[in-house]
């Protein structure tokens, strides 16, 4: 069939003929869920006054909200085995990802690799991963507070004052420490992060998280240099994971998706410590 | 104590808002990273001593408390770019998993290895199911990633006790044994 499917009895992901994630089947629901990498152009201001600040270490400010797709065609390789099924995606020369589902898990793992971010064009770039779905979230989403309570967020709105949003994108970004989610009366989509990231939901059913940035102008808040990290003379490469949960939004028999999310969040953020010991001199029997 | 205190003092430095938010100069960020890696190495000595003692005490009625075998219990800081000298260079190695949580966990483990045919047994001698998956080319292409690993060996570690550990023995298979293991399935591009 034209759709490549990986998964298990709990969750299945379908990838379209262009190599993009296109649908998720879980918890008895099948919904359109896509994922893509994009990047904002970083704003370059003269830093003379607040309204003309550059995007930098202290500030996220896209240049006139200009956003670019990383590609329209993803090369994929699919590996299926008894323990794990994986889709290796290559978006371009500096963005790739592995989407995997372990055979006992009820969520999907997205291991992204971004960098070195090219700057030959003299433009700073702020890379996001964006999940789109047909969930009618009405501008409402939730972001966590240091891995604990979820705070309700509403697009272009603040609870405690009548806000005037000058920056449609940056004005709706919030700090995500571990989780961002949205739902409607039938379905729920949650993304767990493995580190603090900026994130938002700029349109219904859509969640975006900023995974890497490379900027060329200092934002004049004190550090005195642009956020342009390099290693061995090349732009920094960032690697990390997101975990996608999808399912019914109503609590089922008390075992709600949120409970599983909390447990997985703990086990992903505090995984086992790994210690390796050379055993060349011991057979398995001696070791035992 | 001096090792742990070094880690305490290092984490004291990491409370600074720059260390948390990344609003420091790049050289300062690299200095933070260097201090953290020195502190982890310092604590490596502590964990090695503890784990060696534990592995002695786990044997019943052991007379002498000195560990008969002293194992390395090395940490691989470059697992985040899928690289680990111990699992890449040795055909036999042990992997000890310490669970820092207060409840029993199971975890899918991924070990960087150069080949595809390995045998994994747990502390009861039970052979575990495993699967080799190729490391994505963009990861292999990361410049200055000095690693011979071409695959990740995946297995499911189950019932790791709260604040406890389990150890697994991993052995590369040769010859006919090796052929029995399923190679990674052909890729559907």
GROMACS .gro file of N, CA and C in nm, chain B residues 29 42 67 76 83 108 147 160 164:
model
   27
  317UNK      N    1   2.977   2.824   2.865
  317UNK     CA    2   2.895   2.701   2.853
  317UNK      C    3   2.986   2.579   2.842
  330UNK      N    4   3.469   1.194   3.863
  330UNK     CA    5   3.506   1.181   4.006
  330UNK      C    6   3.408   1.087   4.075
  355UNK      N    7   3.632  -0.763   4.727
  355UNK     CA    8   3.567  -0.819   4.608
  355UNK      C    9   3.665  -0.913   4.538
  364UNK      N   10   2.951   0.543   2.979
  364UNK     CA   11   2.983   0.591   2.844
  364UNK      C   12   2.910   0.723   2.822
  371UNK      N   13   2.781   0.601   2.092
  371UNK     CA   14   2.921   0.557   2.089
  371UNK      C   15   2.960   0.512   2.229
  396UNK      N   16   1.370  -0.037   2.749
  396UNK     CA   17   1.436  -0.085   2.627
  396UNK      C   18   1.576  -0.026   2.623
  435UNK      N   19   3.370   0.637   1.628
  435UNK     CA   20   3.304   0.517   1.678
  435UNK      C   21   3.303   0.412   1.567
  448UNK      N   22   1.367  -0.410   3.691
  448UNK     CA   23   1.485  -0.356   3.759
  448UNK      C   24   1.436  -0.297   3.891
  452UNK      N   25   1.769  -0.004   4.278
  452UNK     CA   26   1.849  -0.127   4.271
  452UNK      C   27   1.905  -0.143   4.131
   0.00000   0.00000   0.00000
